[in-house]
Amino acid sequence: MTNYNLFSIPDSEFIRGNVPMTKEEVRALTIGKLRIRPKDIILDIGAGTGSISIEAALFAKEGIIYSIERKQEGIKLIEKNIKLFNIKNIKLIKGIAPNDLGNVPMVDKVFIGGSGGKIKEIFDWVDDNLKSHGRLVINVITIENLYKALEQIKRRKYKNIEVVQIAVSKGENIGNLTMMKGQNPVYIISADKEC
């Protein structure tokens, strides 16, 4: 494994299982949209394999990443990836957001990669716990969840709301030819919390 200090760690470097993982190209754009500073306190909701948390931790070297995941397989994968990348600034929470976020302090950034159907409740928590001028980034793959997330953002005190759709295709060898194989499109929503 290579020692990474910049984002876009290859997917192949992570230990993976049956838990969804934010793919490399989507992860790079997501990390960019978070605009991470060295001392940021960041919350990763629905952490999956921990790929976003790992890359965020490399940027917020003096900060803390709170990584919450509800699936046991995901917890084990995150623990293995934390060890693999020798990350010291991730606090792993086994549980469901927002119910199990009681020990998380005010945060500078929130990333929502999965909501478990509790998008309104998560936004209620974010309203109380994301600092003024804090940054929120949400990745969704369905139009319904895109609508629900935008509805919540527009009801609340956010500005600079942006929606990006990213559709990545990767080359796959077929004999001595290359065919582009499409991955699921992902919607990336980002916004800044007003004072």
Coordinates of C-alpha atoms in Angstrom, one line a residue:
M1 CA 0.0 0.0 0.0
T2 CA 1.2 3.5 -0.9
N3 CA 1.3 6.3 1.7
Y4 CA -1.3 8.8 0.5
N5 CA -1.5 12.4 1.5
L6 CA -3.7 13.6 -1.3
F7 CA -7.2 12.4 -2.1
S8 CA -8.2 9.9 -4.7
I9 CA -6.8 6.7 -3.1
P10 CA -7.4 3.9 -5.6
D11 CA -10.5 1.7 -4.7
S12 CA -8.2 -1.3 -4.8
E13 CA -6.3 -0.1 -1.8
F14 CA -9.3 -0.4 0.6
I15 CA -10.4 -3.6 2.2
R16 CA -13.9 -4.2 0.9
G17 CA -16.9 -6.5 1.5
N18 CA -20.5 -6.4 0.7
V19 CA -21.0 -2.9 2.1
P20 CA -21.4 -0.2 -0.5
M21 CA -18.3 2.0 -0.9
T22 CA -18.1 5.5 -2.4
K23 CA -16.0 5.0 -5.5
E24 CA -12.7 6.7 -6.1
E25 CA -13.9 9.4 -8.6
V26 CA -17.1 10.2 -6.6
R27 CA -15.0 10.3 -3.4
A28 CA -12.5 12.8 -4.9
L29 CA -15.3 15.2 -5.8
T30 CA -17.1 14.6 -2.5
I31 CA -13.9 15.4 -0.5
G32 CA -13.3 18.5 -2.7
K33 CA -16.9 19.7 -2.0
L34 CA -16.4 19.3 1.8
R35 CA -13.5 21.9 1.6
I36 CA -11.7 20.3 4.6
R37 CA -9.3 22.3 6.7
P38 CA -6.6 20.8 8.9
K39 CA -8.4 21.3 12.2
D40 CA -12.0 20.4 11.1
I41 CA -14.3 18.2 13.1
I42 CA -16.2 16.2 10.6
L43 CA -19.2 13.8 10.9
D44 CA -19.5 11.0 8.3
I45 CA -23.1 9.5 8.5
G46 CA -23.5 6.1 6.9
A47 CA -19.8 5.5 6.7
G48 CA -19.9 2.1 4.9
T49 CA -16.3 0.9 4.4
G50 CA -14.9 4.2 5.8
S51 CA -13.5 5.4 2.5
I52 CA -14.7 9.0 2.9
S53 CA -13.7 9.0 6.6
I54 CA -10.2 7.8 5.7
E55 CA -9.6 10.4 3.1
A56 CA -11.1 13.2 5.2
A57 CA -8.8 12.2 8.1
L58 CA -5.8 12.7 5.8
F59 CA -6.8 16.3 5.2
A60 CA -8.0 17.1 8.7
K61 CA -4.8 15.9 10.3
E62 CA -5.3 17.9 13.4
G63 CA -9.0 17.4 13.5
I64 CA -11.4 14.5 14.3
I65 CA -13.6 12.5 12.1
Y66 CA -16.7 10.9 13.7
S67 CA -17.7 8.0 11.6
I68 CA -21.1 6.4 12.2
E69 CA -22.2 3.1 10.7
R70 CA -25.1 0.8 11.6
K71 CA -24.1 -2.4 9.9
Q72 CA -21.8 -4.8 11.7
E73 CA -20.0 -5.7 8.5
G74 CA -19.4 -2.0 7.8
I75 CA -18.0 -1.5 11.4
K76 CA -15.5 -4.3 10.9
L77 CA -14.4 -3.0 7.5
I78 CA -14.0 0.5 8.8
E79 CA -11.8 -0.8 11.7
K80 CA -9.7 -2.8 9.2
N81 CA -9.3 0.2 6.9
I82 CA -8.4 2.5 9.8
K83 CA -5.7 0.0 10.8
L84 CA -4.5 -0.5 7.1
F85 CA -4.1 3.3 6.6
N86 CA -2.7 3.9 10.1
I87 CA -5.3 6.6 10.8
K88 CA -5.4 8.0 14.4
N89 CA -8.1 10.7 14.2
I90 CA -11.2 8.7 13.4
K91 CA -13.7 7.9 16.2
L92 CA -15.9 5.1 15.1
I93 CA -19.6 4.9 16.3
K94 CA -21.6 1.8 15.9
G95 CA -25.2 3.0 15.7
I96 CA -27.9 4.8 13.8
A97 CA -27.9 8.6 13.1
P98 CA -29.1 10.7 14.8
N99 CA -30.0 8.5 17.7
D100 CA -26.5 7.5 18.6
L101 CA -24.8 10.9 18.0
G102 CA -25.1 12.0 21.6
N103 CA -21.3 12.2 22.2
V104 CA -20.5 14.1 19.0
P105 CA -19.6 17.8 19.6
M106 CA -20.4 20.7 17.3
V107 CA -18.9 19.9 13.9
D108 CA -17.5 21.9 11.0
K109 CA -18.5 19.6 8.3
V110 CA -21.1 16.9 7.8
F111 CA -21.2 14.2 5.1
I112 CA -24.3 12.1 4.6
G113 CA -23.6 9.0 2.6
G114 CA -26.6 7.1 4.0
S115 CA -29.6 8.1 6.1
G116 CA -31.4 4.9 6.9
G117 CA -34.7 6.6 6.0
K118 CA -34.2 9.2 8.7
I119 CA -33.3 12.2 6.6
K120 CA -35.5 14.7 8.5
E121 CA -34.3 13.6 11.9
I122 CA -30.7 13.8 10.7
F123 CA -31.3 17.4 9.4
D124 CA -32.8 18.3 12.8
W125 CA -29.6 17.1 14.4
V126 CA -27.4 18.9 11.9
D127 CA -29.4 22.2 12.5
D128 CA -28.4 22.0 16.2
N129 CA -24.8 20.6 15.8
L130 CA -23.3 22.0 12.6
K131 CA -21.4 25.3 13.3
S132 CA -22.4 28.5 11.6
H133 CA -20.8 28.7 8.2
G134 CA -20.3 24.9 8.4
R135 CA -20.5 22.8 5.3
L136 CA -22.9 20.0 4.4
V137 CA -22.4 17.4 1.6
I138 CA -24.8 14.6 0.8
N139 CA -24.4 11.8 -1.8
V140 CA -27.6 10.1 -3.0
I141 CA -28.2 7.7 -5.9
T142 CA -32.0 7.8 -6.2
I143 CA -34.2 10.7 -7.5
E144 CA -36.5 10.2 -4.5
N145 CA -33.7 10.8 -2.0
L146 CA -32.4 13.7 -4.0
Y147 CA -35.8 15.3 -3.7
K148 CA -36.1 14.6 0.1
A149 CA -32.6 16.0 0.8
L150 CA -33.2 19.2 -1.3
E151 CA -36.6 19.7 0.3
Q152 CA -34.9 19.6 3.8
I153 CA -32.1 21.9 2.7
K154 CA -34.4 24.5 1.2
R155 CA -36.6 24.6 4.3
R156 CA -33.6 25.4 6.5
K157 CA -30.9 28.0 6.7
Y158 CA -28.5 27.0 4.0
K159 CA -26.9 29.0 1.2
N160 CA -24.7 28.3 -1.8
I161 CA -26.8 25.2 -2.5
E162 CA -25.4 23.2 -5.4
V163 CA -26.3 19.9 -7.0
V164 CA -23.9 17.9 -9.2
Q165 CA -24.6 14.7 -11.0
I166 CA -21.5 12.6 -11.7
A167 CA -21.7 9.6 -14.0
V168 CA -18.4 7.6 -14.3
S169 CA -17.6 5.0 -16.9
K170 CA -14.4 2.9 -16.6
G171 CA -12.6 1.1 -19.3
E172 CA -12.9 -2.7 -19.2
N173 CA -10.8 -5.0 -21.4
I174 CA -12.6 -7.3 -23.8
G175 CA -9.9 -9.2 -25.5
N176 CA -7.6 -6.6 -27.0
L177 CA -10.4 -3.9 -27.0
T178 CA -11.6 -1.6 -24.3
M179 CA -15.3 -1.1 -23.5
M180 CA -16.5 1.7 -21.2
K181 CA -18.6 0.2 -18.4
G182 CA -20.9 2.7 -16.6
Q183 CA -21.3 3.0 -12.9
N184 CA -24.4 4.3 -11.1
P185 CA -24.8 8.0 -11.4
V186 CA -24.5 9.8 -8.1
Y187 CA -26.0 13.2 -7.0
I188 CA -23.7 15.3 -4.8
I189 CA -25.5 18.1 -2.9
S190 CA -23.5 20.7 -1.1
A191 CA -24.4 23.7 0.9
D192 CA -23.2 26.1 3.6
K193 CA -25.0 26.7 6.8
E194 CA -26.0 30.4 7.4
C195 CA -25.3 32.2 10.7

